Amino acid sequence: MARQDRSARRSHSESSLEPRLSRASVGRLSLYLRRLEEFQRAGIHRISSNRLGQPLAITDTQVRKDLAFLGRLGQPGIGYDVDDLIGSIRSTLGIDRCWSAALVGVGNLARALLRYNGFIERGFRIVALFDSDLRKVGQAVDDLTIYPVSRMKEIIATTGAELGILTVPASAVQNVADELVAAGIKGLLNFAPGLIRTRPGISVVNVDLTVQLEQLAFLVHLTSTEPLS
Amino acid sequence: MARQDRSARRSHSESSLEPRLSRASVGRLSLYLRRLEEFQRAGIHRISSNRLGQPLAITDTQVRKDLAFLGRLGQPGIGYDVDDLIGSIRSTLGIDRCWSAALVGVGNLARALLRYNGFIERGFRIVALFDSDLRKVGQAVDDLTIYPVSRMKEIIATTGAELGILTVPASAVQNVADELVAAGIKGLLNFAPGLIRTRPGISVVNVDLTVQLEQLAFLVHLTSTEPLS
């Protein structure tokens, strides 16, 4: 579950169905993209809304609504062109290019993220590492040197990092966010609990891993207490 | 962004506003809960929908709609009772008790999750660790011994684990899921890419960390290309 610091509004001329691309829609577009790429790899060129949504438990009405927002209308009985759709989603999400990120707080989660193939496959590269622990500074993780937070401005300018990934303790998160923004970072992905206050124009996505576990507990609780038909 | 293997339907007698508690609503209830607990710690006993939703960028209309689903109706000019609301959300989500989880795949992400205070604070305990790598088997991480996957059934029965957390490579995820389900696990939290196929009655929440980064890229892209008013 991600929360964002402001709603994702955009003007839209091609369709009046959905003038606002909500955070939920953006998330679904990401999921469609994964599926579509699987179909592309399997040599499938056309796909129905049903086949796209069904494994994700998303109704075809919702799929059609989300894709209509892109100006992509499937043809009845024929469906959507897989390649076209991939291109549309990537350009709408702004991921038809690479993004580079600086990561602050090099603990276990950071190491897991650095080795997470999904990021690289999707065009996200971690290009700089920072830590406030001077014992870690100077060490290398996967060919990246860990720099002290004091050199953030210089290293971010050199590497051209645009996004910041925060894997620091909750107590440090606001300070680190402020320093990243001061160094020119435009978007923050925060894994620490607690909300970040930023100025307008800076985007924040908070990742709260407990929310996911709570969703799971809710589903299991629901199944055990109110069996579904 | 989490996807679930089926929608979260429940019958609901107290309110006809929202007969279906969507995955998005469940996520928002988790977020409200965090905020409410902060207010509780700060000694605040009453809260308005606006004050609850605003830092989360959730409109007060949405907040009121979500809370109405719980049968909790705020009083105009007075707001909601913080303690009552916390109790309602916890019982609706099924987290008014502890949940125990078995974790499979003890790499960096697993170590990060084991040390993630948020889980313990929210009543989630990791009670068993498994790995297929025999070099890891027998080692202890945070007082938990790593067991071989072959002993899953026995250890899960002994520990009473109900949820399974999968931090294994994508290639292993379906097999591990099948073994966890065979061992009696009712809900799976999957950090690996790729969808898990399970039988009805088993809940799955997939955590795709790239989706969060893509949401952030989209927001930054949007800000840079279409400045908001």
mmCIF file of C-alpha atoms in Angstrom, chain A residues 4-12 18-23 25-26 29 69-70 89-97 99 162-163 186-187 200-205, chain B residues 213-229:
data_model
loop_
_atom_site.group_PDB
_atom_site.id
_atom_site.type_symbol
_atom_site.label_atom_id
_atom_site.label_comp_id
_atom_site.label_asym_id
_atom_site.label_seq_id
_atom_site.Cartn_x
_atom_site.Cartn_y
_atom_site.Cartn_z
ATOM 1 C CA GLN A 4 1.144 9.713 -1.991
ATOM 2 C CA ASP A 5 1.543 13.253 -0.828
ATOM 3 C CA ARG A 6 -0.916 14.592 -3.301
ATOM 4 C CA SER A 7 -3.410 13.316 -5.810
ATOM 5 C CA ALA A 8 -2.306 12.590 -9.323
ATOM 6 C CA ARG A 9 -4.391 14.926 -11.405
ATOM 7 C CA ARG A 10 -3.877 15.610 -15.051
ATOM 8 C CA SER A 11 -5.841 17.194 -17.768
ATOM 9 C CA HIS A 12 -7.015 14.704 -20.321
ATOM 10 C CA GLU A 18 -11.858 9.250 -16.159
ATOM 11 C CA PRO A 19 -10.471 12.759 -15.866
ATOM 12 C CA ARG A 20 -8.324 11.814 -12.898
ATOM 13 C CA LEU A 21 -5.686 9.115 -12.851
ATOM 14 C CA SER A 22 -5.872 7.956 -9.255
ATOM 15 C CA ARG A 23 -3.035 6.345 -7.372
ATOM 16 C CA SER A 25 -5.167 3.387 -11.386
ATOM 17 C CA VAL A 26 -1.441 4.051 -11.588
ATOM 18 C CA LEU A 29 -1.362 0.228 -14.915
ATOM 19 C CA PHE A 69 -7.896 6.699 -19.817
ATOM 20 C CA LEU A 70 -4.857 6.129 -22.034
ATOM 21 C CA ILE A 89 1.382 2.638 -20.401
ATOM 22 C CA ARG A 90 5.127 3.236 -20.321
ATOM 23 C CA SER A 91 4.773 6.739 -21.719
ATOM 24 C CA THR A 92 1.808 7.605 -19.465
ATOM 25 C CA LEU A 93 3.700 6.487 -16.375
ATOM 26 C CA GLY A 94 6.862 8.264 -17.513
ATOM 27 C CA ILE A 95 8.843 5.039 -17.522
ATOM 28 C CA ASP A 96 9.707 5.033 -21.207
ATOM 29 C CA ARG A 97 13.121 6.170 -20.009
ATOM 30 C CA TRP A 99 15.351 6.791 -13.763
ATOM 31 C CA GLU A 162 16.500 12.144 -9.540
ATOM 32 C CA LEU A 163 14.750 9.908 -7.020
ATOM 33 C CA LYS A 186 12.344 15.483 -6.859
ATOM 34 C CA GLY A 187 10.759 12.278 -5.597
ATOM 35 C CA PRO A 200 5.054 21.483 -3.160
ATOM 36 C CA GLY A 201 6.599 19.989 -6.278
ATOM 37 C CA ILE A 202 8.255 17.149 -4.365
ATOM 38 C CA SER A 203 6.534 13.779 -4.674
ATOM 39 C CA VAL A 204 6.532 11.218 -1.889
ATOM 40 C CA VAL A 205 5.485 7.592 -1.970
ATOM 41 C CA LEU B 213 8.905 3.130 -7.683
ATOM 42 C CA GLU B 214 6.810 3.408 -10.842
ATOM 43 C CA GLN B 215 4.174 5.379 -8.951
ATOM 44 C CA LEU B 216 6.868 7.744 -7.764
ATOM 45 C CA ALA B 217 8.333 8.096 -11.263
ATOM 46 C CA PHE B 218 4.844 8.867 -12.555
ATOM 47 C CA LEU B 219 4.320 11.617 -9.965
ATOM 48 C CA VAL B 220 7.702 13.192 -10.684
ATOM 49 C CA HIS B 221 7.088 12.890 -14.429
ATOM 50 C CA LEU B 222 3.681 14.521 -14.010
ATOM 51 C CA THR B 223 5.077 17.385 -11.954
ATOM 52 C CA SER B 224 7.810 18.063 -14.471
ATOM 53 C CA THR B 225 5.590 17.889 -17.555
ATOM 54 C CA GLU B 226 2.245 19.259 -16.392
ATOM 55 C CA PRO B 227 2.681 21.685 -13.505
ATOM 56 C CA LEU B 228 -0.332 21.558 -11.247
ATOM 57 C CA SER B 229 -2.233 24.598 -10.169
#
